[in-house]
Amino acid sequence: MATDSDIKNSTHAVEAAAVMRLLPHRPRVLALGEPTHGADILLDVRNHLFRQLVEQEGYRTIAIESDCMRGLIVDDYVTSGTGTLDEVMEHGFSHGFGASDANRELVRWMRAHNDGRPASEQLRFAGFDGPLEITGAASPRQALTALHAYLSARVDEALLPCTAETLDRLLGADGRWTNPAAMMDPAHSAGRSAEAKELRLLADDLVALLDAQTPQLLTQTSRDDWERARLYGRTATGLLRYHYWMADTSPARMTRLIGLRDSMMADNLLAVAERDLTLVHAHNSHLQRNKSTMRMWDTPLLEWWSAGALVNARLGEQYGEQYAFLATALGTIRHQGVDTPAPDTLEGLLYALPDDHCLVDVPGLTTALGDTRPAPRVSPWFGYAPLAPAHLSATDGVVFVKDVPQAQG
């Protein structure tokens, strides 16, 4: 039976150097998950660790689970000071993440870090989620019209598959795309209308034109502008695909939708990783290598491959082991009914240690436990997902945070 001392020997301070010692080499994408949203103490730990990884290990992009289009506002601010910090926090984040003091501190620090540095040495920001909320998806208008505008200013007009006026007519009012009733009732979705089907073809043609004209475009515009155009293309086609399946009436509808969301996330992460070493922060379920599961409303259990699993597979195929995943586990969120974990759970074993937070060496912990395996923890609150003990072997390390204060629920 493992003692507290045995388990303690498998833990370290949450520092960049300790993380690197857990890995065979510096990965191109280093992901840190969280088991719940809205707890600034978890983001404070993230900020501390990411700052060290930037300064000591040369990471140059920080990507978080937020709208990729809104993230451009944050990136403009941290690289060039465009706008004010208040404006960026209000308009640059989705999911309510702009209200977080810890996210505000991250953006403030990134801007201060970049001040006076040449562009080649600057730290970049990216949102890597699609323009999606749990209640629905955005209109494809912003991404589609931005892609068309980029191309129409730089390629022969005869090559364009349509005019801006045609796009505007087919898109119609944005409210027909963003109707929240469509998430629960496919009949309210505009995704399979005649106009939406034509837009899918036009979006595909615009992306194909962007790809075909790449050599010319890179002589006419900066690589950053070209990469943004690629983002517009991924987002437009992804949103139109998502809206199409929102109109689906089959039993696989929700499984399809949640899988499409993570596919969009993975494509955005892979594009960012092409540019430079990338740090990622999102929910554990979006970053783990194992298949993710979730239960929503009265649907059967949903299973899908996360963005992390997809990126791990793609990077592994191309470059070898270039994706690393640290899961975050926590002890209590008492104001949400998540009390002291049972001592036979993974969280309970770590909660018995004196540290407020620590980094766990998974192989070391497994050795300390011997033949004993932690019991799965069951959360009484839907907003918190305990770490599955069966997932430990596919995790490069665990960051443990003991308690979430009530003010941060």
mmCIF file of C-alpha atoms in Angstrom:
data_model
loop_
_atom_site.group_PDB
_atom_site.id
_atom_site.type_symbol
_atom_site.label_atom_id
_atom_site.label_comp_id
_atom_site.label_asym_id
_atom_site.label_seq_id
_atom_site.Cartn_x
_atom_site.Cartn_y
_atom_site.Cartn_z
ATOM 1 C CA MET A 1 0.000 0.000 0.000
ATOM 2 C CA ALA A 2 1.449 3.355 -1.029
ATOM 3 C CA THR A 3 2.118 5.842 1.744
ATOM 4 C CA ASP A 4 1.718 9.618 1.562
ATOM 5 C CA SER A 5 5.522 9.781 1.481
ATOM 6 C CA ASP A 6 5.678 7.458 -1.549
ATOM 7 C CA ILE A 7 3.133 9.586 -3.411
ATOM 8 C CA LYS A 8 4.834 12.801 -2.305
ATOM 9 C CA ASN A 9 8.059 11.598 -3.938
ATOM 10 C CA SER A 10 6.282 11.561 -7.302
ATOM 11 C CA THR A 11 5.307 15.249 -7.066
ATOM 12 C CA HIS A 12 7.210 18.421 -7.919
ATOM 13 C CA ALA A 13 6.683 22.149 -7.945
ATOM 14 C CA VAL A 14 4.623 23.400 -10.903
ATOM 15 C CA GLU A 15 7.605 24.824 -12.778
ATOM 16 C CA ALA A 16 8.721 24.747 -16.402
ATOM 17 C CA ALA A 17 11.917 22.843 -15.611
ATOM 18 C CA ALA A 18 9.946 20.128 -13.795
ATOM 19 C CA VAL A 19 7.552 19.793 -16.737
ATOM 20 C CA MET A 20 10.426 19.401 -19.174
ATOM 21 C CA ARG A 21 11.933 16.633 -17.043
ATOM 22 C CA LEU A 22 8.713 14.638 -17.522
ATOM 23 C CA LEU A 23 9.025 14.750 -21.319
ATOM 24 C CA PRO A 24 11.511 13.077 -23.687
ATOM 25 C CA HIS A 25 12.055 16.395 -25.491
ATOM 26 C CA ARG A 26 10.457 19.805 -25.924
ATOM 27 C CA PRO A 27 7.165 19.200 -27.778
ATOM 28 C CA ARG A 28 5.891 21.480 -30.510
ATOM 29 C CA VAL A 29 2.477 21.651 -28.791
ATOM 30 C CA LEU A 30 2.268 21.554 -25.004
ATOM 31 C CA ALA A 31 -1.312 21.416 -23.715
ATOM 32 C CA LEU A 32 -2.602 22.082 -20.207
ATOM 33 C CA GLY A 33 -6.164 21.023 -19.485
ATOM 34 C CA GLU A 34 -8.597 22.038 -16.758
ATOM 35 C CA PRO A 35 -11.482 20.023 -15.263
ATOM 36 C CA THR A 36 -13.850 22.992 -14.905
ATOM 37 C CA HIS A 37 -14.219 26.480 -16.341
ATOM 38 C CA GLY A 38 -14.429 29.742 -14.432
ATOM 39 C CA ALA A 39 -11.906 29.107 -11.640
ATOM 40 C CA ASP A 40 -9.225 31.790 -11.720
ATOM 41 C CA ILE A 41 -6.992 29.834 -9.352
ATOM 42 C CA LEU A 42 -6.517 27.282 -12.160
ATOM 43 C CA LEU A 43 -5.763 30.089 -14.597
ATOM 44 C CA ASP A 44 -3.302 31.654 -12.156
ATOM 45 C CA VAL A 45 -1.375 28.368 -12.119
ATOM 46 C CA ARG A 46 -1.568 28.323 -15.923
ATOM 47 C CA ASN A 47 -0.264 31.888 -16.180
ATOM 48 C CA HIS A 48 2.680 31.127 -13.891
ATOM 49 C CA LEU A 49 3.639 27.983 -15.810
ATOM 50 C CA PHE A 50 3.110 29.453 -19.293
ATOM 51 C CA ARG A 51 5.173 32.520 -18.460
ATOM 52 C CA GLN A 52 8.100 30.292 -17.468
ATOM 53 C CA LEU A 53 7.702 28.133 -20.578
ATOM 54 C CA VAL A 54 7.805 31.246 -22.765
ATOM 55 C CA GLU A 55 10.822 32.721 -21.022
ATOM 56 C CA GLN A 56 12.816 29.517 -20.485
ATOM 57 C CA GLU A 57 11.768 27.175 -23.310
ATOM 58 C CA GLY A 58 11.039 29.524 -26.213
ATOM 59 C CA TYR A 59 7.303 28.966 -26.691
ATOM 60 C CA ARG A 60 5.891 31.716 -28.896
ATOM 61 C CA THR A 61 2.109 31.219 -29.089
ATOM 62 C CA ILE A 62 -0.524 30.863 -26.371
ATOM 63 C CA ALA A 63 -3.807 29.378 -27.584
ATOM 64 C CA ILE A 64 -6.910 29.089 -25.430
ATOM 65 C CA GLU A 65 -10.406 27.638 -25.769
ATOM 66 C CA SER A 66 -12.027 30.773 -27.160
ATOM 67 C CA ASP A 67 -13.492 31.990 -30.459
ATOM 68 C CA CYS A 68 -10.762 31.976 -33.127
ATOM 69 C CA MET A 69 -12.186 35.060 -34.858
ATOM 70 C CA ARG A 70 -12.401 37.077 -31.655
ATOM 71 C CA GLY A 71 -8.901 35.944 -30.802
ATOM 72 C CA LEU A 72 -7.586 38.097 -33.651
ATOM 73 C CA ILE A 73 -8.560 41.146 -31.573
ATOM 74 C CA VAL A 74 -6.403 39.894 -28.687
ATOM 75 C CA ASP A 75 -3.493 39.064 -30.995
ATOM 76 C CA ASP A 76 -3.585 42.559 -32.519
ATOM 77 C CA TYR A 77 -3.443 44.053 -29.026
ATOM 78 C CA VAL A 78 -0.591 41.945 -27.670
ATOM 79 C CA THR A 79 1.527 42.379 -30.809
ATOM 80 C CA SER A 80 0.862 46.018 -31.714
ATOM 81 C CA GLY A 81 -1.150 47.599 -28.910
ATOM 82 C CA THR A 82 -4.279 48.010 -31.061
ATOM 83 C CA GLY A 83 -7.229 49.055 -28.891
ATOM 84 C CA THR A 84 -7.348 49.138 -25.100
ATOM 85 C CA LEU A 85 -7.156 46.328 -22.594
ATOM 86 C CA ASP A 86 -10.786 46.917 -21.569
ATOM 87 C CA GLU A 87 -11.942 46.703 -25.196
ATOM 88 C CA VAL A 88 -9.942 43.557 -25.800
ATOM 89 C CA MET A 89 -11.349 41.795 -22.747
ATOM 90 C CA GLU A 90 -14.883 42.746 -23.747
ATOM 91 C CA HIS A 91 -14.695 41.802 -27.427
ATOM 92 C CA GLY A 92 -11.744 39.406 -27.770
ATOM 93 C CA PHE A 93 -13.093 36.364 -25.881
ATOM 94 C CA SER A 94 -16.059 34.025 -26.081
ATOM 95 C CA HIS A 95 -17.703 31.838 -23.396
ATOM 96 C CA GLY A 96 -17.541 34.739 -20.894
ATOM 97 C CA PHE A 97 -13.779 34.256 -20.506
ATOM 98 C CA GLY A 98 -13.101 37.982 -20.919
ATOM 99 C CA ALA A 99 -14.523 38.584 -17.434
ATOM 100 C CA SER A 100 -11.721 36.565 -15.817
ATOM 101 C CA ASP A 101 -9.114 38.544 -13.882
ATOM 102 C CA ALA A 102 -6.558 35.831 -14.661
ATOM 103 C CA ASN A 103 -7.222 36.050 -18.407
ATOM 104 C CA ARG A 104 -6.909 39.822 -18.140
ATOM 105 C CA GLU A 105 -3.552 39.408 -16.426
ATOM 106 C CA LEU A 106 -2.422 36.996 -19.156
ATOM 107 C CA VAL A 107 -3.220 39.533 -21.881
ATOM 108 C CA ARG A 108 -1.622 42.381 -19.926
ATOM 109 C CA TRP A 109 1.559 40.367 -19.425
ATOM 110 C CA MET A 110 1.715 39.302 -23.080
ATOM 111 C CA ARG A 111 1.476 42.941 -24.195
ATOM 112 C CA ALA A 112 4.205 43.988 -21.721
ATOM 113 C CA HIS A 113 6.403 41.072 -22.847
ATOM 114 C CA ASN A 114 6.120 42.139 -26.496
ATOM 115 C CA ASP A 115 6.631 45.841 -25.978
ATOM 116 C CA GLY A 116 9.795 46.890 -27.817
ATOM 117 C CA ARG A 117 10.512 43.426 -29.273
ATOM 118 C CA PRO A 118 10.819 42.841 -33.027
ATOM 119 C CA ALA A 119 7.927 40.956 -34.623
ATOM 120 C CA SER A 120 10.041 37.810 -35.023
ATOM 121 C CA GLU A 121 10.482 37.565 -31.242
ATOM 122 C CA GLN A 122 6.975 38.500 -30.176
ATOM 123 C CA LEU A 123 4.560 36.273 -28.314
ATOM 124 C CA ARG A 124 1.319 35.563 -30.201
ATOM 125 C CA PHE A 125 -2.203 34.847 -28.981
ATOM 126 C CA ALA A 126 -4.780 32.587 -30.605
ATOM 127 C CA GLY A 127 -8.299 31.496 -29.853
ATOM 128 C CA PHE A 128 -8.606 27.985 -31.241
ATOM 129 C CA ASP A 129 -12.302 27.247 -30.707
ATOM 130 C CA GLY A 130 -14.767 27.853 -33.499
ATOM 131 C CA PRO A 131 -17.301 30.709 -33.181
ATOM 132 C CA LEU A 132 -19.520 28.318 -31.227
ATOM 133 C CA GLU A 133 -21.394 28.499 -27.954
ATOM 134 C CA ILE A 134 -23.321 25.702 -26.247
ATOM 135 C CA THR A 135 -26.552 27.301 -27.493
ATOM 136 C CA GLY A 136 -25.556 27.391 -31.140
ATOM 137 C CA ALA A 137 -23.174 28.684 -33.771
ATOM 138 C CA ALA A 138 -22.365 32.054 -35.298
ATOM 139 C CA SER A 139 -23.378 33.191 -38.746
ATOM 140 C CA PRO A 140 -20.705 32.367 -41.345
ATOM 141 C CA ARG A 141 -20.948 35.955 -42.609
ATOM 142 C CA GLN A 142 -17.858 37.422 -40.937
ATOM 143 C CA ALA A 143 -15.477 34.651 -42.013
ATOM 144 C CA LEU A 144 -16.923 34.190 -45.488
ATOM 145 C CA THR A 145 -17.008 37.881 -46.414
ATOM 146 C CA ALA A 146 -13.505 38.458 -44.977
ATOM 147 C CA LEU A 147 -12.125 35.632 -47.124
ATOM 148 C CA HIS A 148 -13.890 36.985 -50.203
ATOM 149 C CA ALA A 149 -12.584 40.512 -49.537
ATOM 150 C CA TYR A 150 -9.014 39.250 -49.148
ATOM 151 C CA LEU A 151 -9.159 37.385 -52.454
ATOM 152 C CA SER A 152 -11.075 39.996 -54.437
ATOM 153 C CA ALA A 153 -8.385 42.586 -53.667
ATOM 154 C CA ARG A 154 -5.583 40.335 -54.960
ATOM 155 C CA VAL A 155 -6.697 37.888 -57.655
ATOM 156 C CA ASP A 156 -8.265 38.224 -61.098
ATOM 157 C CA GLU A 157 -11.966 38.963 -60.699
ATOM 158 C CA ALA A 158 -12.786 36.286 -63.267
ATOM 159 C CA LEU A 159 -11.415 33.609 -60.888
ATOM 160 C CA LEU A 160 -13.800 34.470 -58.074
ATOM 161 C CA PRO A 161 -16.736 32.029 -57.858
ATOM 162 C CA CYS A 162 -19.179 34.777 -56.889
ATOM 163 C CA THR A 163 -19.553 38.450 -56.030
ATOM 164 C CA ALA A 164 -19.801 39.973 -52.574
ATOM 165 C CA GLU A 165 -23.429 40.827 -53.388
ATOM 166 C CA THR A 166 -24.205 37.180 -54.076
ATOM 167 C CA LEU A 167 -22.750 36.176 -50.710
ATOM 168 C CA ASP A 168 -24.786 38.858 -48.951
ATOM 169 C CA ARG A 169 -27.993 37.693 -50.605
ATOM 170 C CA LEU A 170 -27.394 34.041 -49.780
ATOM 171 C CA LEU A 171 -26.394 34.757 -46.188
ATOM 172 C CA GLY A 172 -29.512 36.802 -45.473
ATOM 173 C CA ALA A 173 -30.189 37.984 -41.930
ATOM 174 C CA ASP A 174 -27.701 36.716 -39.340
ATOM 175 C CA GLY A 175 -30.542 35.864 -36.977
ATOM 176 C CA ARG A 176 -31.561 32.922 -39.154
ATOM 177 C CA TRP A 177 -28.166 31.335 -38.412
ATOM 178 C CA THR A 178 -27.939 32.182 -34.703
ATOM 179 C CA ASN A 179 -31.468 31.178 -33.634
ATOM 180 C CA PRO A 180 -30.871 29.428 -30.258
ATOM 181 C CA ALA A 181 -33.902 27.206 -30.807
ATOM 182 C CA ALA A 182 -31.929 25.343 -33.469
ATOM 183 C CA MET A 183 -29.740 23.607 -30.897
ATOM 184 C CA MET A 184 -32.713 21.764 -29.426
ATOM 185 C CA ASP A 185 -34.879 21.551 -32.548
ATOM 186 C CA PRO A 186 -33.260 20.825 -35.944
ATOM 187 C CA ALA A 187 -36.305 22.248 -37.708
ATOM 188 C CA HIS A 188 -35.177 25.743 -36.652
ATOM 189 C CA SER A 189 -31.768 25.390 -38.333
ATOM 190 C CA ALA A 190 -31.030 27.179 -41.607
ATOM 191 C CA GLY A 191 -28.176 24.778 -42.337
ATOM 192 C CA ARG A 192 -29.920 22.735 -45.040
ATOM 193 C CA SER A 193 -31.702 25.538 -46.853
ATOM 194 C CA ALA A 194 -31.018 25.970 -50.563
ATOM 195 C CA GLU A 195 -28.999 29.100 -49.767
ATOM 196 C CA ALA A 196 -26.866 27.300 -47.175
ATOM 197 C CA LYS A 197 -26.100 24.459 -49.571
ATOM 198 C CA GLU A 198 -24.991 26.940 -52.239
ATOM 199 C CA LEU A 199 -22.857 28.778 -49.685
ATOM 200 C CA ARG A 200 -21.062 25.536 -48.804
ATOM 201 C CA LEU A 201 -20.040 25.103 -52.426
ATOM 202 C CA LEU A 202 -18.943 28.729 -52.759
ATOM 203 C CA ALA A 203 -16.938 28.561 -49.530
ATOM 204 C CA ASP A 204 -15.183 25.451 -50.799
ATOM 205 C CA ASP A 205 -14.373 27.203 -54.084
ATOM 206 C CA LEU A 206 -13.022 30.266 -52.270
ATOM 207 C CA VAL A 207 -10.747 28.115 -50.097
ATOM 208 C CA ALA A 208 -9.561 26.225 -53.167
ATOM 209 C CA LEU A 209 -8.784 29.537 -54.877
ATOM 210 C CA LEU A 210 -6.842 30.712 -51.828
ATOM 211 C CA ASP A 211 -4.761 27.536 -51.917
ATOM 212 C CA ALA A 212 -4.193 27.705 -55.675
ATOM 213 C CA GLN A 213 -3.040 31.340 -55.562
ATOM 214 C CA THR A 214 -0.731 30.955 -52.537
ATOM 215 C CA PRO A 215 2.587 31.712 -54.342
ATOM 216 C CA GLN A 216 1.195 34.948 -55.754
ATOM 217 C CA LEU A 217 -0.584 35.944 -52.563
ATOM 218 C CA LEU A 218 2.575 35.577 -50.490
ATOM 219 C CA THR A 219 4.329 38.087 -52.757
ATOM 220 C CA GLN A 220 1.473 40.579 -52.417
ATOM 221 C CA THR A 221 0.712 40.346 -48.725
ATOM 222 C CA SER A 222 2.315 39.429 -45.425
ATOM 223 C CA ARG A 223 2.353 35.837 -44.265
ATOM 224 C CA ASP A 224 0.237 36.918 -41.272
ATOM 225 C CA ASP A 225 -2.469 38.244 -43.600
ATOM 226 C CA TRP A 226 -2.362 35.037 -45.645
ATOM 227 C CA GLU A 227 -2.628 32.931 -42.484
ATOM 228 C CA ARG A 228 -5.628 34.984 -41.405
ATOM 229 C CA ALA A 229 -7.248 34.329 -44.764
ATOM 230 C CA ARG A 230 -6.699 30.609 -44.188
ATOM 231 C CA LEU A 231 -8.364 31.015 -40.790
ATOM 232 C CA TYR A 232 -11.336 32.718 -42.455
ATOM 233 C CA GLY A 233 -11.580 29.799 -44.870
ATOM 234 C CA ARG A 234 -11.404 27.121 -42.146
ATOM 235 C CA THR A 235 -13.982 28.986 -40.094
ATOM 236 C CA ALA A 236 -16.403 29.585 -42.949
ATOM 237 C CA THR A 237 -16.358 25.975 -44.142
ATOM 238 C CA GLY A 238 -16.451 24.671 -40.565
ATOM 239 C CA LEU A 239 -19.434 26.817 -39.614
ATOM 240 C CA LEU A 240 -21.390 25.885 -42.725
ATOM 241 C CA ARG A 241 -20.686 22.203 -42.054
ATOM 242 C CA TYR A 242 -21.751 22.645 -38.412
ATOM 243 C CA HIS A 243 -24.991 24.418 -39.405
ATOM 244 C CA TYR A 244 -25.724 21.654 -41.922
ATOM 245 C CA TRP A 245 -25.560 19.023 -39.205
ATOM 246 C CA MET A 246 -27.545 21.157 -36.770
ATOM 247 C CA ALA A 247 -30.450 20.496 -39.141
ATOM 248 C CA ASP A 248 -29.906 16.732 -38.862
ATOM 249 C CA THR A 249 -32.673 14.666 -37.256
ATOM 250 C CA SER A 250 -30.766 11.397 -36.800
ATOM 251 C CA PRO A 251 -29.752 9.965 -33.390
ATOM 252 C CA ALA A 252 -26.099 10.765 -34.202
ATOM 253 C CA ARG A 253 -26.777 14.525 -34.389
ATOM 254 C CA MET A 254 -25.175 15.632 -31.113
ATOM 255 C CA THR A 255 -22.246 13.222 -31.452
ATOM 256 C CA ARG A 256 -21.626 14.644 -34.911
ATOM 257 C CA LEU A 257 -21.821 18.263 -33.701
ATOM 258 C CA ILE A 258 -19.462 17.874 -30.770
ATOM 259 C CA GLY A 259 -17.003 15.971 -32.968
ATOM 260 C CA LEU A 260 -17.146 18.723 -35.593
ATOM 261 C CA ARG A 261 -16.361 21.322 -32.946
ATOM 262 C CA ASP A 262 -13.209 19.497 -31.888
ATOM 263 C CA SER A 263 -12.227 18.972 -35.513
ATOM 264 C CA MET A 264 -12.367 22.742 -35.999
ATOM 265 C CA MET A 265 -10.278 23.155 -32.848
ATOM 266 C CA ALA A 266 -7.703 20.651 -34.098
ATOM 267 C CA ASP A 267 -7.386 22.342 -37.488
ATOM 268 C CA ASN A 268 -6.815 25.696 -35.792
ATOM 269 C CA LEU A 269 -4.184 24.243 -33.446
ATOM 270 C CA LEU A 270 -2.333 22.541 -36.278
ATOM 271 C CA ALA A 271 -2.269 25.811 -38.225
ATOM 272 C CA VAL A 272 -0.876 27.682 -35.219
ATOM 273 C CA ALA A 273 1.701 24.947 -34.593
ATOM 274 C CA GLU A 274 2.970 25.326 -38.160
ATOM 275 C CA ARG A 275 4.117 28.803 -37.146
ATOM 276 C CA ASP A 276 5.881 28.146 -33.857
ATOM 277 C CA LEU A 277 6.061 26.341 -30.523
ATOM 278 C CA THR A 278 2.583 26.515 -29.001
ATOM 279 C CA LEU A 279 1.100 26.405 -25.504
ATOM 280 C CA VAL A 280 -2.565 25.429 -25.266
ATOM 281 C CA HIS A 281 -5.148 25.747 -22.510
ATOM 282 C CA ALA A 282 -8.665 24.295 -22.610
ATOM 283 C CA HIS A 283 -10.905 21.808 -20.844
ATOM 284 C CA ASN A 284 -9.316 18.392 -20.292
ATOM 285 C CA SER A 285 -11.999 16.841 -22.514
ATOM 286 C CA HIS A 286 -10.770 18.894 -25.501
ATOM 287 C CA LEU A 287 -7.093 18.050 -25.005
ATOM 288 C CA GLN A 288 -6.809 14.454 -23.776
ATOM 289 C CA ARG A 289 -5.519 11.658 -25.980
ATOM 290 C CA ASN A 290 -8.268 9.268 -24.903
ATOM 291 C CA LYS A 291 -11.730 9.336 -26.412
ATOM 292 C CA SER A 292 -13.842 11.967 -24.665
ATOM 293 C CA THR A 293 -17.318 11.396 -23.270
ATOM 294 C CA MET A 294 -20.092 13.668 -22.058
ATOM 295 C CA ARG A 295 -23.791 13.479 -21.284
ATOM 296 C CA MET A 296 -25.964 16.410 -22.445
ATOM 297 C CA TRP A 297 -29.609 16.916 -21.560
ATOM 298 C CA ASP A 298 -31.540 13.692 -22.251
ATOM 299 C CA THR A 299 -29.191 12.384 -24.950
ATOM 300 C CA PRO A 300 -27.286 9.090 -24.689
ATOM 301 C CA LEU A 301 -23.634 9.265 -23.662
ATOM 302 C CA LEU A 302 -21.696 11.198 -26.305
ATOM 303 C CA GLU A 303 -18.276 9.930 -27.393
ATOM 304 C CA TRP A 304 -15.860 11.748 -29.683
ATOM 305 C CA TRP A 305 -12.176 12.243 -30.417
ATOM 306 C CA SER A 306 -10.925 15.473 -28.872
ATOM 307 C CA ALA A 307 -8.853 18.151 -30.555
ATOM 308 C CA GLY A 308 -5.879 16.925 -28.533
ATOM 309 C CA ALA A 309 -6.302 13.355 -29.727
ATOM 310 C CA LEU A 310 -6.530 14.573 -33.335
ATOM 311 C CA VAL A 311 -3.495 16.850 -33.037
ATOM 312 C CA ASN A 312 -1.513 14.123 -31.287
ATOM 313 C CA ALA A 313 -2.272 11.707 -34.126
ATOM 314 C CA ARG A 314 -1.454 14.229 -36.860
ATOM 315 C CA LEU A 315 1.744 15.570 -35.300
ATOM 316 C CA GLY A 316 2.879 12.092 -34.376
ATOM 317 C CA GLU A 317 2.466 10.942 -37.957
ATOM 318 C CA GLN A 318 4.414 13.906 -39.354
ATOM 319 C CA TYR A 319 7.029 14.750 -36.756
ATOM 320 C CA GLY A 320 7.163 12.062 -34.070
ATOM 321 C CA GLU A 321 6.183 12.765 -30.468
ATOM 322 C CA GLN A 322 5.388 16.485 -30.701
ATOM 323 C CA TYR A 323 2.229 16.724 -28.571
ATOM 324 C CA ALA A 324 2.284 16.677 -24.775
ATOM 325 C CA PHE A 325 -0.716 16.809 -22.454
ATOM 326 C CA LEU A 326 -0.835 17.804 -18.807
ATOM 327 C CA ALA A 327 -4.228 17.242 -17.194
ATOM 328 C CA THR A 328 -5.343 19.351 -14.248
ATOM 329 C CA ALA A 329 -7.140 17.683 -11.350
ATOM 330 C CA LEU A 330 -8.578 19.428 -8.297
ATOM 331 C CA GLY A 331 -9.718 18.669 -4.796
ATOM 332 C CA THR A 332 -12.714 20.766 -3.794
ATOM 333 C CA ILE A 333 -15.208 23.301 -5.117
ATOM 334 C CA ARG A 334 -17.218 23.338 -1.916
ATOM 335 C CA HIS A 335 -19.727 25.993 -2.956
ATOM 336 C CA GLN A 336 -20.751 23.671 -5.816
ATOM 337 C CA GLY A 337 -21.050 20.630 -3.571
ATOM 338 C CA VAL A 338 -17.664 19.177 -4.596
ATOM 339 C CA ASP A 339 -16.281 18.371 -1.135
ATOM 340 C CA THR A 340 -13.152 16.580 0.074
ATOM 341 C CA PRO A 341 -12.483 13.691 -2.309
ATOM 342 C CA ALA A 342 -12.672 10.119 -1.067
ATOM 343 C CA PRO A 343 -9.215 8.878 0.004
ATOM 344 C CA ASP A 344 -9.186 6.007 -2.500
ATOM 345 C CA THR A 345 -9.608 8.316 -5.514
ATOM 346 C CA LEU A 346 -6.747 9.933 -7.420
ATOM 347 C CA GLU A 347 -7.837 13.341 -6.162
ATOM 348 C CA GLY A 348 -8.105 11.993 -2.613
ATOM 349 C CA LEU A 349 -4.565 10.598 -2.669
ATOM 350 C CA LEU A 350 -3.224 13.965 -3.826
ATOM 351 C CA TYR A 351 -5.463 15.950 -1.480
ATOM 352 C CA ALA A 352 -3.780 14.256 1.492
ATOM 353 C CA LEU A 353 -0.487 15.923 0.548
ATOM 354 C CA PRO A 354 0.421 19.281 2.131
ATOM 355 C CA ASP A 355 0.933 21.290 -1.087
ATOM 356 C CA ASP A 356 -1.751 23.656 -2.395
ATOM 357 C CA HIS A 357 -0.744 22.636 -5.904
ATOM 358 C CA CYS A 358 1.836 20.308 -7.415
ATOM 359 C CA LEU A 359 2.976 18.600 -10.596
ATOM 360 C CA VAL A 360 2.605 14.814 -10.587
ATOM 361 C CA ASP A 361 5.043 12.495 -12.370
ATOM 362 C CA VAL A 362 2.582 9.878 -13.663
ATOM 363 C CA PRO A 363 5.072 6.980 -14.027
ATOM 364 C CA GLY A 364 6.388 7.787 -10.551
ATOM 365 C CA LEU A 365 2.863 7.799 -9.117
ATOM 366 C CA THR A 366 2.061 4.514 -10.862
ATOM 367 C CA THR A 367 5.181 2.941 -9.368
ATOM 368 C CA ALA A 368 4.275 4.258 -5.919
ATOM 369 C CA LEU A 369 0.766 2.807 -6.171
ATOM 370 C CA GLY A 370 2.004 -0.622 -7.273
ATOM 371 C CA ASP A 371 -0.942 -2.916 -7.983
ATOM 372 C CA THR A 372 -3.409 -0.438 -6.447
ATOM 373 C CA ARG A 373 -5.436 1.682 -8.846
ATOM 374 C CA PRO A 374 -7.396 4.745 -7.736
ATOM 375 C CA ALA A 375 -11.175 4.539 -7.752
ATOM 376 C CA PRO A 376 -13.038 6.832 -10.157
ATOM 377 C CA ARG A 377 -14.425 9.967 -8.534
ATOM 378 C CA VAL A 378 -18.050 10.929 -9.201
ATOM 379 C CA SER A 379 -18.868 14.634 -9.379
ATOM 380 C CA PRO A 380 -22.118 15.865 -7.810
ATOM 381 C CA TRP A 381 -21.923 18.962 -10.036
ATOM 382 C CA PHE A 382 -22.224 18.859 -13.825
ATOM 383 C CA GLY A 383 -19.673 21.665 -14.262
ATOM 384 C CA TYR A 384 -16.723 19.636 -12.965
ATOM 385 C CA ALA A 385 -15.285 16.495 -14.578
ATOM 386 C CA PRO A 386 -12.946 14.397 -12.385
ATOM 387 C CA LEU A 387 -9.855 12.895 -13.988
ATOM 388 C CA ALA A 388 -10.495 9.300 -15.072
ATOM 389 C CA PRO A 389 -7.828 7.011 -13.549
ATOM 390 C CA ALA A 390 -7.908 4.919 -16.743
ATOM 391 C CA HIS A 391 -6.625 7.965 -18.654
ATOM 392 C CA LEU A 392 -3.450 8.348 -16.600
ATOM 393 C CA SER A 393 -1.321 6.223 -18.916
ATOM 394 C CA ALA A 394 -2.083 8.576 -21.839
ATOM 395 C CA THR A 395 -1.246 11.669 -19.792
ATOM 396 C CA ASP A 396 2.252 13.162 -19.576
ATOM 397 C CA GLY A 397 1.699 14.693 -16.159
ATOM 398 C CA VAL A 398 -0.986 15.944 -13.782
ATOM 399 C CA VAL A 399 -1.205 19.386 -12.256
ATOM 400 C CA PHE A 400 -3.135 19.157 -8.985
ATOM 401 C CA VAL A 401 -4.839 22.141 -7.347
ATOM 402 C CA LYS A 402 -6.207 21.526 -3.879
ATOM 403 C CA ASP A 403 -9.121 23.948 -3.436
ATOM 404 C CA VAL A 404 -11.141 26.405 -5.565
ATOM 405 C CA PRO A 405 -12.227 29.395 -3.428
ATOM 406 C CA GLN A 406 -15.906 30.273 -3.421
ATOM 407 C CA ALA A 407 -15.362 33.604 -5.184
ATOM 408 C CA GLN A 408 -14.082 31.700 -8.228
ATOM 409 C CA GLY A 409 -16.880 29.222 -8.873
#
